[in-house]
Tab-separated table of C-alpha atoms in Angstrom:
chain	number	residue	atom	x	y	z
Y	2	UNK	CA	-3.034	-1.130	-26.651
Y	3	UNK	CA	-6.181	-1.891	-25.287
Y	4	UNK	CA	-8.597	-1.610	-27.886
Y	5	UNK	CA	-11.868	-1.002	-25.462
Y	6	UNK	CA	-12.797	2.508	-24.162
Y	7	UNK	CA	-13.445	1.268	-20.718
Y	8	UNK	CA	-9.938	2.037	-19.023
Y	9	UNK	CA	-7.750	4.701	-19.372
Y	10	UNK	CA	-4.082	4.860	-18.819
Y	11	UNK	CA	-2.259	5.922	-15.480
Y	12	UNK	CA	0.713	6.754	-13.598
Y	13	UNK	CA	0.081	6.051	-9.733
Y	14	UNK	CA	2.940	7.307	-7.843
Y	15	UNK	CA	2.985	4.156	-5.811
Y	16	UNK	CA	2.150	1.460	-6.428
Y	17	UNK	CA	0.616	0.323	-2.716
Y	18	UNK	CA	-3.078	-1.834	-3.882
Y	19	UNK	CA	-3.735	-3.264	-0.396
Y	20	UNK	CA	-0.814	-4.388	1.113
Y	21	UNK	CA	-0.713	-5.236	4.607
Y	22	UNK	CA	1.075	-3.239	6.982
Y	23	UNK	CA	4.236	-4.662	9.000
Y	24	UNK	CA	5.937	-2.659	11.953
Y	25	UNK	CA	9.407	-4.088	11.244
Y	26	UNK	CA	12.040	-4.304	14.210
Y	27	UNK	CA	15.308	-4.854	13.554
Y	28	UNK	CA	18.717	-4.673	15.527
Y	29	UNK	CA	20.502	-1.549	15.768
Y	30	UNK	CA	24.300	-1.278	16.052
Y	31	UNK	CA	24.139	-0.853	19.766
Y	32	UNK	CA	22.145	-3.993	20.247
Y	33	UNK	CA	18.501	-1.440	20.481
Y	34	UNK	CA	15.954	-2.318	18.602
Y	35	UNK	CA	14.545	0.154	15.578
Y	36	UNK	CA	11.026	-0.126	14.407
Y	37	UNK	CA	9.755	1.132	11.106
Y	38	UNK	CA	6.649	0.573	9.464
Y	39	UNK	CA	6.089	-1.150	5.722
Y	40	UNK	CA	3.487	-2.292	3.653
Y	41	UNK	CA	6.132	-3.973	0.774
Y	42	UNK	CA	5.987	-7.929	2.131
Y	43	UNK	CA	4.479	-11.228	1.017
Y	44	UNK	CA	5.084	-14.487	2.071
Y	45	UNK	CA	5.499	-18.125	0.276
Y	46	UNK	CA	5.603	-20.950	2.794
Y	47	UNK	CA	7.933	-20.300	5.389
Y	48	UNK	CA	9.814	-17.696	3.202
Y	49	UNK	CA	8.716	-13.616	4.040
Y	50	UNK	CA	10.148	-11.235	1.260
Y	51	UNK	CA	10.618	-7.521	2.224
Y	52	UNK	CA	10.929	-4.466	0.474
Y	53	UNK	CA	12.420	-1.058	1.708
Y	54	UNK	CA	14.422	2.102	0.936
Y	55	UNK	CA	18.304	1.509	0.733
Y	56	UNK	CA	20.091	3.856	2.911
Y	57	UNK	CA	17.317	3.425	5.683
Y	58	UNK	CA	18.280	2.208	9.187
Y	59	UNK	CA	15.949	-0.670	8.901
Y	60	UNK	CA	17.702	-1.826	5.093
Y	61	UNK	CA	21.658	-1.431	6.814
Y	62	UNK	CA	20.383	-3.190	10.048
Y	63	UNK	CA	18.721	-6.062	8.121
Y	64	UNK	CA	22.062	-6.401	5.830
Y	65	UNK	CA	24.348	-6.495	8.594
Y	66	UNK	CA	22.722	-8.366	10.954
Y	67	UNK	CA	20.225	-10.522	9.611
Y	68	UNK	CA	17.215	-10.435	11.641
Y	69	UNK	CA	13.686	-9.052	12.184
Y	70	UNK	CA	10.614	-9.553	13.957
Y	71	UNK	CA	7.347	-8.631	11.901
Y	72	UNK	CA	4.257	-7.328	14.157
Y	73	UNK	CA	1.498	-6.956	12.169
Y	74	UNK	CA	-0.728	-4.016	13.561
Y	75	UNK	CA	-4.167	-4.107	13.565
Y	76	UNK	CA	-6.464	-1.377	12.443
Y	77	UNK	CA	-6.589	0.404	16.105
Y	78	UNK	CA	-2.572	1.727	15.770
Y	79	UNK	CA	-3.105	3.056	13.022
Y	80	UNK	CA	-2.555	6.267	13.998
Y	81	UNK	CA	0.940	5.081	15.620
Y	82	UNK	CA	1.983	3.569	12.210
Y	83	UNK	CA	1.340	7.131	10.775
Y	84	UNK	CA	3.620	8.953	13.121
Y	85	UNK	CA	6.065	5.812	12.954
Y	86	UNK	CA	6.477	6.989	9.330
Y	87	UNK	CA	7.713	10.650	10.187
Y	88	UNK	CA	10.818	9.071	12.122
Y	89	UNK	CA	14.167	7.905	11.463
Y	90	UNK	CA	17.294	5.776	13.294
Y	91	UNK	CA	19.736	7.049	11.615
Y	92	UNK	CA	21.842	10.473	11.804
Y	93	UNK	CA	21.582	11.284	7.727
Y	94	UNK	CA	17.410	12.055	7.720
Y	95	UNK	CA	15.938	12.715	4.642
Y	96	UNK	CA	12.057	12.640	3.282
Y	97	UNK	CA	10.745	9.746	2.217
Y	98	UNK	CA	7.584	9.365	-0.122
Y	99	UNK	CA	6.328	12.510	1.315
Y	100	UNK	CA	7.026	11.823	4.892
Y	101	UNK	CA	9.450	14.011	6.976
Y	102	UNK	CA	12.316	12.132	9.014
Y	103	UNK	CA	12.755	12.783	12.536
Y	104	UNK	CA	15.604	11.457	14.845
Y	105	UNK	CA	14.398	9.644	16.992
Y	106	UNK	CA	16.227	7.405	19.090
Y	107	UNK	CA	13.459	5.196	21.447
Y	108	UNK	CA	10.813	4.760	18.301
Y	109	UNK	CA	8.813	2.576	20.799
Y	110	UNK	CA	8.264	5.300	24.115
Y	111	UNK	CA	7.689	8.495	20.749
Y	112	UNK	CA	4.226	6.939	19.642
Y	113	UNK	CA	3.176	4.718	22.615
Y	114	UNK	CA	3.995	1.198	21.754
Y	115	UNK	CA	5.927	-1.127	24.525
Y	116	UNK	CA	8.809	-3.692	23.172
Y	117	UNK	CA	8.469	-7.505	23.489
Y	118	UNK	CA	11.372	-10.026	23.533
Y	119	UNK	CA	11.488	-12.370	21.455
Y	120	UNK	CA	12.716	-16.076	21.505
Y	121	UNK	CA	15.070	-16.604	18.810
Y	122	UNK	CA	16.243	-13.284	17.519
Y	123	UNK	CA	17.758	-10.441	19.395
Y	124	UNK	CA	15.068	-7.339	18.707
Y	125	UNK	CA	11.970	-7.034	20.122
Y	126	UNK	CA	8.324	-7.062	18.855
Y	127	UNK	CA	5.656	-4.715	19.561
Y	128	UNK	CA	3.336	-6.117	22.136
Y	129	UNK	CA	-0.018	-4.347	20.924
Y	130	UNK	CA	0.265	-6.186	17.787
Y	131	UNK	CA	-1.501	-9.121	18.023
Y	132	UNK	CA	0.551	-11.682	15.299
Y	133	UNK	CA	4.499	-11.480	15.256
Y	134	UNK	CA	6.858	-13.118	12.861
Y	135	UNK	CA	10.488	-13.753	14.155
Y	136	UNK	CA	12.799	-13.861	11.317
Y	137	UNK	CA	16.168	-14.886	9.798
Y	138	UNK	CA	17.811	-13.081	6.785
Y	139	UNK	CA	18.514	-15.508	3.759
Y	140	UNK	CA	19.261	-12.942	0.946
Y	141	UNK	CA	19.312	-9.888	0.294
Y	142	UNK	CA	20.103	-7.714	-2.826
Y	143	UNK	CA	19.043	-4.032	-4.770
Y	144	UNK	CA	16.668	-4.379	-6.999
Y	145	UNK	CA	16.947	-3.087	-10.724
Y	146	UNK	CA	16.463	0.632	-10.260
Y	147	UNK	CA	19.081	0.148	-7.390
Y	148	UNK	CA	16.617	2.325	-5.090
Y	149	UNK	CA	15.729	-0.588	-2.907
Y	150	UNK	CA	16.647	-3.822	-0.550
Y	151	UNK	CA	14.638	-6.877	-1.776
Y	152	UNK	CA	15.092	-8.793	1.272
Y	153	UNK	CA	14.602	-13.078	1.554
Y	154	UNK	CA	13.589	-13.768	4.897
Y	155	UNK	CA	12.921	-17.302	6.809
Y	156	UNK	CA	10.431	-17.997	9.209
Y	157	UNK	CA	11.540	-18.892	12.731
Y	158	UNK	CA	8.818	-18.560	14.782
Y	159	UNK	CA	5.041	-17.063	14.797
Y	160	UNK	CA	3.774	-15.558	17.753
Y	161	UNK	CA	-0.410	-15.263	18.062
Y	162	UNK	CA	-2.480	-13.730	20.129
Y	163	UNK	CA	-4.625	-16.442	21.429
Y	164	UNK	CA	-7.971	-14.910	20.827
Y	165	UNK	CA	-7.144	-14.717	17.050
Y	166	UNK	CA	-6.061	-18.367	16.981
Y	167	UNK	CA	-8.853	-21.338	16.155
Y	168	UNK	CA	-8.767	-23.283	19.614
Y	169	UNK	CA	-6.944	-26.568	19.508
Y	170	UNK	CA	-5.039	-25.330	16.650
Y	171	UNK	CA	-2.176	-23.362	15.170
Y	172	UNK	CA	-4.712	-21.575	12.674
Y	173	UNK	CA	-5.035	-17.890	13.077
Y	174	UNK	CA	-9.083	-17.346	12.758
Y	175	UNK	CA	-9.715	-14.929	9.517
Y	176	UNK	CA	-12.774	-13.910	11.388
Y	177	UNK	CA	-10.856	-12.829	14.558
Y	178	UNK	CA	-8.066	-11.606	13.193
Y	179	UNK	CA	-8.283	-8.228	11.203
Y	180	UNK	CA	-4.991	-6.634	9.799
Y	181	UNK	CA	-4.500	-3.310	8.871
Y	182	UNK	CA	-3.944	-2.411	4.931
Y	183	UNK	CA	-2.317	0.257	3.209
Y	184	UNK	CA	-4.024	0.928	-0.268
Y	185	UNK	CA	-3.028	3.406	-2.196
Y	186	UNK	CA	-1.906	5.659	0.892
Y	187	UNK	CA	-4.742	4.926	2.816
Y	188	UNK	CA	-5.426	3.079	5.770
Y	189	UNK	CA	-8.268	0.237	5.615
Y	190	UNK	CA	-8.995	-3.475	7.221
Y	191	UNK	CA	-10.967	-5.925	5.752
Y	192	UNK	CA	-14.713	-5.835	5.797
Y	193	UNK	CA	-16.995	-8.747	6.233
Y	194	UNK	CA	-16.016	-12.377	4.505
Y	195	UNK	CA	-17.999	-13.075	1.427
Y	196	UNK	CA	-16.344	-16.298	0.865
Y	197	UNK	CA	-14.058	-18.394	1.338
Y	198	UNK	CA	-11.229	-20.286	-0.433
Y	199	UNK	CA	-12.110	-24.572	-1.225
Y	200	UNK	CA	-9.291	-25.633	0.412
Y	201	UNK	CA	-9.007	-23.567	3.702
Y	202	UNK	CA	-8.101	-25.312	6.701
Y	203	UNK	CA	-10.377	-23.182	8.917
Y	204	UNK	CA	-13.362	-23.681	7.112
Y	205	UNK	CA	-16.688	-20.975	8.679
Y	206	UNK	CA	-19.336	-23.628	8.516
Y	207	UNK	CA	-17.285	-26.163	10.550
Y	208	UNK	CA	-17.372	-23.524	13.426
């Protein structure tokens, strides 16, 4: 127990303490693409870990067909992301995280986004997203509370808008790329840079 009086014990409804938003594309049983917004993901080398509710179309597609595209939206797409949160690709629609669940077959058209074919997976990415990552699933399991699916996926290919790539390299320019961030159920993006790591491969002073 803390001896200091500078903190209080709180019980947040959801610990989304500043995660990058992802529009996750998966392949439906009929071969069409389902897209769903999520913010429970992190990357370690060429492995990306994803977390989502069991029973969702996304979870069913990942477990059954083992492929996906992570399209990372910028802040200009927050309205489309929020509208997608009210949609589901399954017949057994249910309210999740305070959202209603409207049964929608073509989510791209419903929110004004454009499907874009990928190279190594059958599902489509989102053209309006400046960074897209094709992955294959290597492991799925339920979390300890049996409410979520935890997925480990291997990165197959990364697609980037040339405008966010450091010229002559494969490095994403962090001064040009601003992701949409979900912070305790509010949408944000990155503030101006305040510094950089000593191990960065894209030092600002060199440009």
